[in-house]
XYZ file of C-alpha atoms in Angstrom:
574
model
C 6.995 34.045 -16.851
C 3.999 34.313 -18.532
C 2.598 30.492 -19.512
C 1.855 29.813 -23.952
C 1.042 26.358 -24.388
C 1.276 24.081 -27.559
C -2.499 24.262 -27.546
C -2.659 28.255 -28.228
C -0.191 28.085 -30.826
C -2.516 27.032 -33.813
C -0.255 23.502 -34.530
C -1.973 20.759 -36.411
C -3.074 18.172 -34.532
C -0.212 15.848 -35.666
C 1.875 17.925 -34.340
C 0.331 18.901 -31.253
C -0.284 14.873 -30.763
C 3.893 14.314 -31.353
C 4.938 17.536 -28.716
C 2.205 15.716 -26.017
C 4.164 12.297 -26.927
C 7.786 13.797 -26.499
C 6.203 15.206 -22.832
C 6.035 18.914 -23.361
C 3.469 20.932 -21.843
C 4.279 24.675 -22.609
C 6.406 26.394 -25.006
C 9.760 27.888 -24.086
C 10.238 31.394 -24.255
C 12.232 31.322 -27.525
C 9.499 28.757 -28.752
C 6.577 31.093 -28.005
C 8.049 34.089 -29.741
C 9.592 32.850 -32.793
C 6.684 29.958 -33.908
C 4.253 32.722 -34.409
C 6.928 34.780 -36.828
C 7.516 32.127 -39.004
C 3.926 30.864 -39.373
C 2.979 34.030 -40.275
C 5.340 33.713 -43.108
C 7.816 36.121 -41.818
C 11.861 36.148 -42.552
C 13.272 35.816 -38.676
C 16.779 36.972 -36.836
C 16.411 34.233 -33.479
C 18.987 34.881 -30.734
C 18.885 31.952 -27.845
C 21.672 29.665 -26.351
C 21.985 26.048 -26.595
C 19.415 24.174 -24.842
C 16.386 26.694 -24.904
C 14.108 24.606 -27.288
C 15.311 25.884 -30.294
C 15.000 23.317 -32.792
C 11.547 23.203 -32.115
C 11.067 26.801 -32.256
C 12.323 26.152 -35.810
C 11.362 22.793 -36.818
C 7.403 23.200 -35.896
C 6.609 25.916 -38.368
C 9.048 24.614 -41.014
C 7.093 20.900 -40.423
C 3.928 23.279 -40.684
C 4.974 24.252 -44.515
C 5.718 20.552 -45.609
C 3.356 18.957 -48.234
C 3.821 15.309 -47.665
C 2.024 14.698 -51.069
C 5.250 16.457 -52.576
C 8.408 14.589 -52.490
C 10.296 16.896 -53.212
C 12.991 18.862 -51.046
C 10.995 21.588 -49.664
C 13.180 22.911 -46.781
C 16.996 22.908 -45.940
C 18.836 23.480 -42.615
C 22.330 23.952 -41.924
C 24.286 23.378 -38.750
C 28.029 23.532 -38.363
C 28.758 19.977 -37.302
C 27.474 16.224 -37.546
C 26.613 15.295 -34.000
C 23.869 18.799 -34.288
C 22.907 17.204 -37.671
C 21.834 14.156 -36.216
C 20.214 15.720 -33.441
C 18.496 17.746 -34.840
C 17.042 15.520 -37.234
C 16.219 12.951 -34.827
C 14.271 15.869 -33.368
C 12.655 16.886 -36.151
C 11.742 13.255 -36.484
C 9.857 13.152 -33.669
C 7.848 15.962 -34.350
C 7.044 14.590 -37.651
C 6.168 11.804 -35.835
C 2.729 11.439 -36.655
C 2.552 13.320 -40.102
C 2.700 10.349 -42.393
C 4.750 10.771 -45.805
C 7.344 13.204 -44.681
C 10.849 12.041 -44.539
C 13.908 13.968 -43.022
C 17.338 13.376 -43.501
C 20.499 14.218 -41.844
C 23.704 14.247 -44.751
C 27.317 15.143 -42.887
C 31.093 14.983 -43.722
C 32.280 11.499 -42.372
C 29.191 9.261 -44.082
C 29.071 7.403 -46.887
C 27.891 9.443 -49.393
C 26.722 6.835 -51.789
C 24.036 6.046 -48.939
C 22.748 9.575 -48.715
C 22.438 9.793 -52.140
C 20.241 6.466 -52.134
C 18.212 7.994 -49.477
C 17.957 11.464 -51.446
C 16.455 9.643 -54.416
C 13.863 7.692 -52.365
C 12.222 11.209 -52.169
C 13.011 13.233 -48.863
C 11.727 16.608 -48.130
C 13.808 18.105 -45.363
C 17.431 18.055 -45.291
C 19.290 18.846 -42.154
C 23.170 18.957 -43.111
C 26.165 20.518 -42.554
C 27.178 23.180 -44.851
C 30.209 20.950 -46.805
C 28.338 18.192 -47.730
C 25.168 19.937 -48.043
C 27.215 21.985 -51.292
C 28.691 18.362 -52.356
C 25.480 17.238 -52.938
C 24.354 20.159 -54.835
C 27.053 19.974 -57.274
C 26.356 16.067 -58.047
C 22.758 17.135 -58.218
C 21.370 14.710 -55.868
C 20.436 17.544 -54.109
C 17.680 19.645 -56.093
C 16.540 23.165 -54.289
C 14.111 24.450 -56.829
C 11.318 23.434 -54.604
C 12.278 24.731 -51.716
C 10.552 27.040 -50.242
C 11.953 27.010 -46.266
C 15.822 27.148 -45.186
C 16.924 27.268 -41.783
C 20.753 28.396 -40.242
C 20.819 27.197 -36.809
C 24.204 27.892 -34.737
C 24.855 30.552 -37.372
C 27.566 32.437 -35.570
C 29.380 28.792 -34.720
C 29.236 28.226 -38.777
C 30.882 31.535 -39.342
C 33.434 30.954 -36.618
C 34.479 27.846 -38.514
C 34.695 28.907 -41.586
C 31.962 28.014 -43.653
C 30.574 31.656 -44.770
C 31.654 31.199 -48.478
C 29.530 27.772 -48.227
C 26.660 29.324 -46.670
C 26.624 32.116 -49.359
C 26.580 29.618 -52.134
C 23.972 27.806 -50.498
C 21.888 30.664 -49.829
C 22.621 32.301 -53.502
C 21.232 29.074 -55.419
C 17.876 28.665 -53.701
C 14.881 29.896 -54.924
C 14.266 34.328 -54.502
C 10.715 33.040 -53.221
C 11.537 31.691 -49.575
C 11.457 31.999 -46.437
C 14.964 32.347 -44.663
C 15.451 31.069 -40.956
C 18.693 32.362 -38.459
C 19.185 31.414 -35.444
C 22.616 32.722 -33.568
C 23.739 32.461 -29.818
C 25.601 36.144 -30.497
C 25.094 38.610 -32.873
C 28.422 39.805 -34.304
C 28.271 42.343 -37.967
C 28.877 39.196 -39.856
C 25.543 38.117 -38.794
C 24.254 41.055 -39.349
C 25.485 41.059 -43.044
C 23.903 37.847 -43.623
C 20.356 38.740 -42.654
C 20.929 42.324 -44.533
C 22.050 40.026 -48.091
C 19.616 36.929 -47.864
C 16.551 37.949 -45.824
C 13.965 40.507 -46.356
C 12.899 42.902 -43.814
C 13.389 39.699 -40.798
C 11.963 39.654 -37.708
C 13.988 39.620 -34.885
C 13.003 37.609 -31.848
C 15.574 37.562 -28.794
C 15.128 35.690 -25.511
C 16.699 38.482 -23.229
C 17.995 36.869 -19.431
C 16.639 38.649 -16.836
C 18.263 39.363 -13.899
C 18.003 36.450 -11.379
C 18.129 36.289 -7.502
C 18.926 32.856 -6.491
C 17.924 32.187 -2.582
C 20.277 31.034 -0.205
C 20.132 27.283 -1.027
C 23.604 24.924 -1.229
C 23.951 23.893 -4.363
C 25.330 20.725 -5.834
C 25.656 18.932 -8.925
C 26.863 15.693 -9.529
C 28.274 13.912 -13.232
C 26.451 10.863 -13.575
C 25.834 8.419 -16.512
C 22.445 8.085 -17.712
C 21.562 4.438 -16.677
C 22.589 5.241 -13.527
C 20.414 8.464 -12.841
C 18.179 6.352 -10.594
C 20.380 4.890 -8.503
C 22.565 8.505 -7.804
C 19.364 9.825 -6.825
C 18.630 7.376 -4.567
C 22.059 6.802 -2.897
C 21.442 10.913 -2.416
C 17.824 10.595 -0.831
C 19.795 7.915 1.668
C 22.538 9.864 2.210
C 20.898 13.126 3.297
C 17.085 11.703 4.033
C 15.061 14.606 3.317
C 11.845 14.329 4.894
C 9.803 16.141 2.174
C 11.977 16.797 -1.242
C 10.716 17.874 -4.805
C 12.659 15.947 -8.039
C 12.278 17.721 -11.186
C 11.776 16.230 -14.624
C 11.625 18.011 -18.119
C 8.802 16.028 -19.367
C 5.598 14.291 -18.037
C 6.625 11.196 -19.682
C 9.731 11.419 -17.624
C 7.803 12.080 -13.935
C 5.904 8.836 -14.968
C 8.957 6.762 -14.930
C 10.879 8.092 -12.433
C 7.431 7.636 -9.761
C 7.658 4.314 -11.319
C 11.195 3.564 -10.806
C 11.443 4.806 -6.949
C 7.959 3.528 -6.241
C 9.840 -0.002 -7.258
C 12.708 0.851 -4.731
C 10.331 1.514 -2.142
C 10.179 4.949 -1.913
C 7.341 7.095 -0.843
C 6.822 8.889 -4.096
C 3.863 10.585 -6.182
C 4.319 12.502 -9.356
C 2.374 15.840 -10.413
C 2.193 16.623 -13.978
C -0.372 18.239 -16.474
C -2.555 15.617 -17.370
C -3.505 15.044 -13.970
C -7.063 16.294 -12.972
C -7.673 18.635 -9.962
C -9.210 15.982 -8.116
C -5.766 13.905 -8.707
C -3.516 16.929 -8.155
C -4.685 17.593 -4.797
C -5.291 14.312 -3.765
C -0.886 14.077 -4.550
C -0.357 17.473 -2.718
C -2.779 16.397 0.698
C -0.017 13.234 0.914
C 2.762 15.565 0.260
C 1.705 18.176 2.942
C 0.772 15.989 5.572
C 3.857 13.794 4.828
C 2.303 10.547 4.009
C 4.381 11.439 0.422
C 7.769 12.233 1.089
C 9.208 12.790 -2.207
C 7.341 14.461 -5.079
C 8.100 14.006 -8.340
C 6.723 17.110 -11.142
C 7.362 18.984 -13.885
C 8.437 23.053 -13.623
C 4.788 23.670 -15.487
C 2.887 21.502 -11.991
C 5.055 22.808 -9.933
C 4.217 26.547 -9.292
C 1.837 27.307 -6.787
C 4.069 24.464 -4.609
C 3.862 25.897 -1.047
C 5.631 23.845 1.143
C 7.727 25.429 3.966
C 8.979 21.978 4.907
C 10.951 20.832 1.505
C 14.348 19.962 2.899
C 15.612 19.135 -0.590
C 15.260 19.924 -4.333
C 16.581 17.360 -7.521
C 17.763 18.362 -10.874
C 17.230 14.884 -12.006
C 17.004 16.796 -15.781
C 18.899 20.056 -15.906
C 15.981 22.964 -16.795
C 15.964 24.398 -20.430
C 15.939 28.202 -19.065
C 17.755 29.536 -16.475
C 14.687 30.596 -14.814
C 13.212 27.471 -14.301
C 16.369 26.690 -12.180
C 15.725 29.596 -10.321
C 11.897 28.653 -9.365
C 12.749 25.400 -9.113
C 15.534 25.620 -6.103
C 13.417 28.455 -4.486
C 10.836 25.566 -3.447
C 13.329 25.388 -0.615
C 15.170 27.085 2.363
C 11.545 28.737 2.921
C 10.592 30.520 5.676
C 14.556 30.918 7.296
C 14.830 27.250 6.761
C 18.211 25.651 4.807
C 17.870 24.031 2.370
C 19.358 22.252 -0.629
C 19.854 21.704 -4.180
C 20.955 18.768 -6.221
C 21.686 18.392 -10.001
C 22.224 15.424 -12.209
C 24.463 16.271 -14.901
C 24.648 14.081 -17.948
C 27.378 14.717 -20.883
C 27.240 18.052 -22.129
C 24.625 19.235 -19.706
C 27.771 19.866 -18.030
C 27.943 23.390 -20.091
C 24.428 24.451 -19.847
C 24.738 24.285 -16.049
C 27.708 26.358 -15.975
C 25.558 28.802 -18.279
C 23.087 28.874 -15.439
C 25.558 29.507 -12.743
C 26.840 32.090 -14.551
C 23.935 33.786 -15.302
C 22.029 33.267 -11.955
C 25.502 34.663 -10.331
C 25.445 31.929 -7.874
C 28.098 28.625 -6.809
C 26.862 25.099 -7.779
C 29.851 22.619 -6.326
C 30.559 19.915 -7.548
C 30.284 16.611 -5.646
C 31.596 12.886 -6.273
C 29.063 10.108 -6.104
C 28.371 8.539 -2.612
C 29.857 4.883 -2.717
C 28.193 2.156 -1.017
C 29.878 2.007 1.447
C 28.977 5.666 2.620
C 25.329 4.720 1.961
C 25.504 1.360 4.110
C 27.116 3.445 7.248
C 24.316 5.925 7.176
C 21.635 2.806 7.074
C 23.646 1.295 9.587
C 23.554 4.631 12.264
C 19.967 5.035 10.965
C 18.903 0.917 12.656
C 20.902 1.563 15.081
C 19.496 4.887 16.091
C 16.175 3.148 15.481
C 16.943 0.212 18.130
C 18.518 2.339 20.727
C 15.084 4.247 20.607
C 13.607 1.021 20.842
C 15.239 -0.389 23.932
C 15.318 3.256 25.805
C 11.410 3.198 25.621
C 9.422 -0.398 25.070
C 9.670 -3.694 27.674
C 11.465 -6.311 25.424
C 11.262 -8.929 28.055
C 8.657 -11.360 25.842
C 11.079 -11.040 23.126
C 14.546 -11.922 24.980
C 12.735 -15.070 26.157
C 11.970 -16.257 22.625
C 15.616 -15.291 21.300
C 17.059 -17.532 24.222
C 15.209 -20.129 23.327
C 16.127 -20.329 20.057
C 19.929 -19.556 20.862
C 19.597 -22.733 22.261
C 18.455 -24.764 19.927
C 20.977 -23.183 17.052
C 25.098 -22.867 17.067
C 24.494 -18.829 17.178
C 25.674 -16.302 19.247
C 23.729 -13.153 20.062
C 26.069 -11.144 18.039
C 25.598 -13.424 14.858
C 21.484 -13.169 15.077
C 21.776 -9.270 15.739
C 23.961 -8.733 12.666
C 21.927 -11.303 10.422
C 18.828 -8.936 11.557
C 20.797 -5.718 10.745
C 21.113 -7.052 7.133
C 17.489 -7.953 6.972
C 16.249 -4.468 8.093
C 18.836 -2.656 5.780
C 17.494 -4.683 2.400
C 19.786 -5.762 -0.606
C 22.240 -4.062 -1.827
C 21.159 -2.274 -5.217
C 22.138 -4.563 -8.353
C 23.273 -1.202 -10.145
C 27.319 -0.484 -10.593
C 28.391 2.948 -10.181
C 32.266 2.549 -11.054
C 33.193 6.372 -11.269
C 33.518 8.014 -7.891
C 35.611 10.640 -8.820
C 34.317 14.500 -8.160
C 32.536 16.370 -11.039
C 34.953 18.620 -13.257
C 34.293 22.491 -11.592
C 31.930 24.672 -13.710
C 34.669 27.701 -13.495
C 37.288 25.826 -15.319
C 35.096 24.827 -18.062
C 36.079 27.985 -20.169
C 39.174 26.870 -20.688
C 37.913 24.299 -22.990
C 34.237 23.962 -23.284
C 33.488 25.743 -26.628
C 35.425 22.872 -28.592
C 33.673 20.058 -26.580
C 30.527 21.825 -26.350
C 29.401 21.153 -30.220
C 31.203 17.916 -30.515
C 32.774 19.183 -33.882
C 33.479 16.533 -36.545
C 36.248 18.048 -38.111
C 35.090 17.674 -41.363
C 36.080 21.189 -43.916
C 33.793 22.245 -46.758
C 33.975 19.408 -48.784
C 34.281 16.632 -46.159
C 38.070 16.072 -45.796
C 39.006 17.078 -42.300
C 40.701 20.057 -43.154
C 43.199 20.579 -40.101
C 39.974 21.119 -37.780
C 40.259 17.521 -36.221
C 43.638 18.410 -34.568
C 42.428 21.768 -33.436
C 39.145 20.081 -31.807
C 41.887 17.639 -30.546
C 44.261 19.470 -28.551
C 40.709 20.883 -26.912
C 39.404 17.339 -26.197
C 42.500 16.499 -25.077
C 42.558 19.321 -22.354
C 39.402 18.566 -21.211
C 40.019 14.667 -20.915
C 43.371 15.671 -18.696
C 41.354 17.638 -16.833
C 38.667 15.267 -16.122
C 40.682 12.158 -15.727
C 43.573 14.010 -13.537
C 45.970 12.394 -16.488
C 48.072 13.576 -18.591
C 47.914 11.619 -21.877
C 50.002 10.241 -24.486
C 48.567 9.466 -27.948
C 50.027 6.362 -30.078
C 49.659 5.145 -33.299
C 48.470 1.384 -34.217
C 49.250 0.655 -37.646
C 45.723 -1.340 -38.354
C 42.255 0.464 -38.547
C 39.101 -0.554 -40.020
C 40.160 -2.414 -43.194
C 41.675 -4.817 -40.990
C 38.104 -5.552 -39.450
C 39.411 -4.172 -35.944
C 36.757 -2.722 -33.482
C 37.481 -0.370 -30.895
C 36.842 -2.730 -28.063
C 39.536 -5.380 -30.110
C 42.341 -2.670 -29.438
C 40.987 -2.063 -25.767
C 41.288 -5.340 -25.304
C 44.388 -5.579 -26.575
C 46.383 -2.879 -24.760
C 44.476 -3.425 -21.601
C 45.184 -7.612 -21.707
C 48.843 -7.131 -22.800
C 50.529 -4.050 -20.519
C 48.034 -5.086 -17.475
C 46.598 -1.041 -17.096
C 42.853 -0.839 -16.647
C 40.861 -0.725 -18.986
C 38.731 2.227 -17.760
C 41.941 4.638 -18.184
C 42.485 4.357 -21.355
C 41.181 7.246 -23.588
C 39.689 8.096 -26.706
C 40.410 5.272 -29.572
C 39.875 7.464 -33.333
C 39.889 4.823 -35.583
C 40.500 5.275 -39.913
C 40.522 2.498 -42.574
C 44.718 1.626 -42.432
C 45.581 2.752 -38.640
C 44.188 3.918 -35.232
C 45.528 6.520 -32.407
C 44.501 4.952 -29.048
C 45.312 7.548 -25.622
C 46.831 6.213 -22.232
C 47.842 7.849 -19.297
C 51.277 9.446 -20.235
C 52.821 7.690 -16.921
C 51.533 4.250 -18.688
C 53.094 4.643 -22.244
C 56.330 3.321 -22.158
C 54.721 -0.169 -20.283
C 52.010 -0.086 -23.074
C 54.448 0.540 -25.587
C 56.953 -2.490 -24.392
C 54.009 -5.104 -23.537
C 52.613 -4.394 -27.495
C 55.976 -4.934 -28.886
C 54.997 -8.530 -29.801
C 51.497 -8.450 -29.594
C 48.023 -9.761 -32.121
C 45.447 -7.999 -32.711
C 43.004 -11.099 -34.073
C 45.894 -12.750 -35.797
C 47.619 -9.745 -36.948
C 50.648 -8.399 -35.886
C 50.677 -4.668 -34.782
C 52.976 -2.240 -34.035
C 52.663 0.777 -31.726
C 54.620 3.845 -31.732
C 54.229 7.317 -30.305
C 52.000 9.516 -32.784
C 54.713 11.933 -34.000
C 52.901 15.204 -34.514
C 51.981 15.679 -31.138
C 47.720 15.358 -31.889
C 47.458 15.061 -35.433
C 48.871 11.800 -36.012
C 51.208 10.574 -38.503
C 50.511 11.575 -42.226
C 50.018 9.139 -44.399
């Protein structure tokens, strides 16, 4: 792959200053094709999945056209749900970081509208919205478009597939003839097409094609973790297998930095390569690595070419790669030269998806693995000592040694067995403070299909003009497939007849139908709560006994009642 940095790109500094902040050192492949378009002023057609860099493929240029002196709206972009929204914005955010006076807001179905109009009046000059509430606005007229000069549609295919092509049409019809008009799309169906040939003139069309990928013979496993406990999966991992030399991967610089930190802290042998290290520095890190003095180095996929170790017993995902080619290079580091050798991802959330993209595309098995417990790590430490002191007695005159032990055997109510165990604990260190409590195996990346498009954009539900529209209990019954698949449990919904207006939390009805039926409190699902009542999920085989131990219960004084929701996922109408 042929290396464009930030640098070449022609960015203000502001901007060049917020991508070196966030840790980037190189464009992505969609990043380094479509900036360039849309600086140059050009209409664009952008194909790319999820996860390839896009927003800032669109959000640079479009920051790049913002006069912060102007506080007006000066560029729109719509996305099909609320979680992207906010996302997006809080991306856009931090590219804007440093360009004082511009303001970007995110305004979704779901949100109090009287608060996004407050913030629309303050002056803000990028609005990142779904396509519903995005029109609501317009017709109030707290959102004005007759300055803007940049609109974006990111996810457009997703927006279509949800209806919202009528919305985008009126958007797209009221803003100004003199603009510049921004789609991004994961496929390309004629709907698209009809889109581009209606709003955009004579667009460019930039498309991050996958090349055809040849994996080496590496095992390959991934692992579901949360994110505070990256650090300590990767660690219980290096214990578990002890790699002599093994390379960790991180997506940013910022993020080698911290992780060296954090395993440096633990006591691990670790080093980190990254750009802003100087060639002096750089080789200093590799020397260590090579002759072993560094056991576990810790880079970026941009510091990481030109690695040539035959020796690397081990490579970490500990951030899943934006392009399927960066997985490719990165596992290839080893199972050199005939050698095995293996790979290990940390999956986090919806990460879950992209890696199954990558599997797919790279034609190749990643399997998935549960989380070592403790206990497996403290029976390898313990074979490890042990290993250690049978070397030790085969080879070294101990004599000196016994004689001082004896002695103070004597002088203590100890047996040998008590004083070799007590040393055992000693040489194996503290057990790690950090809890772990989900040891279950990660779901398999082949049955993801079944249910990963609903999950994968975390869709709010919410229909053109912010009522839900019928989409929550379609996004439901896919949630609730994946949750059954996840948990092993089948699961029963119920209706609580107090919500928000009652000043209930979540964790109050947790509480509640953990305390009362005696179930854990880890089983029990999602809790969707609404101003007058609340659906809370247990395992089906629990119902009845949550059902019976509520039939009295408080929830902070109240009285509640729980009964089966009676539409299967929608919930009762009221």
């Amino acid at each position: 792959m042929e290396t464009v940095r930030f640098e070449d790109l022609n960015l203000n500094e502001e901007i060049l200053r917020a991508v070196a902040e966030m840790g980037f050192e190189e464009a992505s492949p969609i990043q380094a094709q479509a900036i360039p378009a849309q600086m140059e002023g050009h209409d664009m057609i952008g194909q790319a999945q999820t996860g390839t860099g896009k927003t800032a493929a669109f959000g640079i240029p479009l920051l790049e056209k913002i006069d912060p002196e102007n506080k007006k709206l000066q560029a729109i972009v719509l996305l099909p749900t609320r979680e992207l929204a906010i996302q997006v914005a809080e991306e856009v955010r931090r590219l804007a970081k440093f360009m004082h006076g511009i303001k970007v807001l995110p305004v979704y179905g779901g949100q109090d509208i009287v608060r996004q109009i407050r913030s629309l009046k303050d002056g803000t000059q990028v609005v990142i919205g779904t396509p519903g509430r995005v029109m609501d606005h317009m017709r109030r007229k707290t959102i004005r478009v007759d300055q803007v000069h940049t609109v974006v549609l990111d996810e457009a295919d997703e927006m279509l597939n949800m209806g919202f092509l009528e919305d985008m049409e009126t958007i797209l019809t009221q803003l100004p003839e003199e603009r510049q008009t921004i789609m991004f799309s994961a496929t390309m169906p004629p709907s698209i097409a009809d889109i581009a040939k209606k709003f955009q003139k004579d667009p460019v069309m930039v498309r991050v094609v996958k090349k055809e990928l040849t994996v080496p013979k590496v095992t390959q496993y991934y692992y579901e973790v949360k994110p505070k406990n990256k650090v300590e999966v990767l660690c219980r991992l290096m214990d578990l297998y002890s790699p002599k030399l093994s390379v960790v991967f991180c997506n940013t610089k910022k993020g080698v930095d911290e992780l060296v930190q954090a395993l440096q802290g633990r006591g691990y042998f670790a080093e980190g390569l990254h750009g802003d290290l100087k060639q002096e520095q750089r080789d200093r890190v590799m020397n260590g690595f090579r002759n072993g003095r560094t056991e576990i180095l810790v880079a970026t996929d941009v510091a990481a070419r030109g690695i040539d170790v035959d020796d690397v017993e081990a490579v970490f995902n500990y951030d899943i790669p934006q392009d399927d080619e960066y997985y490719v290079h990165r596992i290839g580091r080893t199972g050199r030269a005939g050698r095995e050798g293996k790979a290990f991802s940390l999956v986090v959330g919806k990460e879950v998806y992209k890696l199954r993209d990558i599997q797919r595309y790279c034609k190749t098995k990643i399997i998935p693995q549960a989380i070592p417990s403790l206990d497996d790590i403290t029976d390898i430490k313990v074979e490890k000592t042990i290993d250690q002191v049978r070397d030790l007695l085969e080879s070294s005159d101990l004599s000196d040694m016994i004689n001082i032990v004896e002695q103070k055997l004597i002088e203590e109510d100890y047996t040998a067995l008590d004083l070799a165990a007590a040393l055992l604990k000693m040489s194996m260190g503290e057990d790690n403070e950090d809890i772990i409590d989900n040891f279950e195996t990660a779901r398999s990346l082949d049955e993801l299909d079944t249910y990963g498009r609903g999950r994968r954009y975390g869709r709010d539900g919410y229909g053109r003009d912010g009522r839900d529209g019928g989409r929550s209990r379609r996004r439901g019954a896919v949630e609730r497939a994946a949750l059954d698949y996840v948990t092993g449990e089948d699961m029963a919904r119920l209706f609580v007849n107090i919500g928000k207006n009652q000043k209930v939390t979540p964790g109050d009805i947790l509480g509640a139908v953990a305390g009362e039926s005696g179930i854990p409190g880890r089983v029990v699902g999602s809790i969707d709560m609404y101003d007058a009542y609340t659906f809370v999920e247990v395992p089906r085989k629990y119902a009845e006994q949550v059902l019976s131990a509520m039939e009295h219960a408080k929830i902070k004084g109240k009285k509640v009642r729980l009964e089966p929701a009676n539409d299967g996922r929608g919930g009762k109408r009221r």
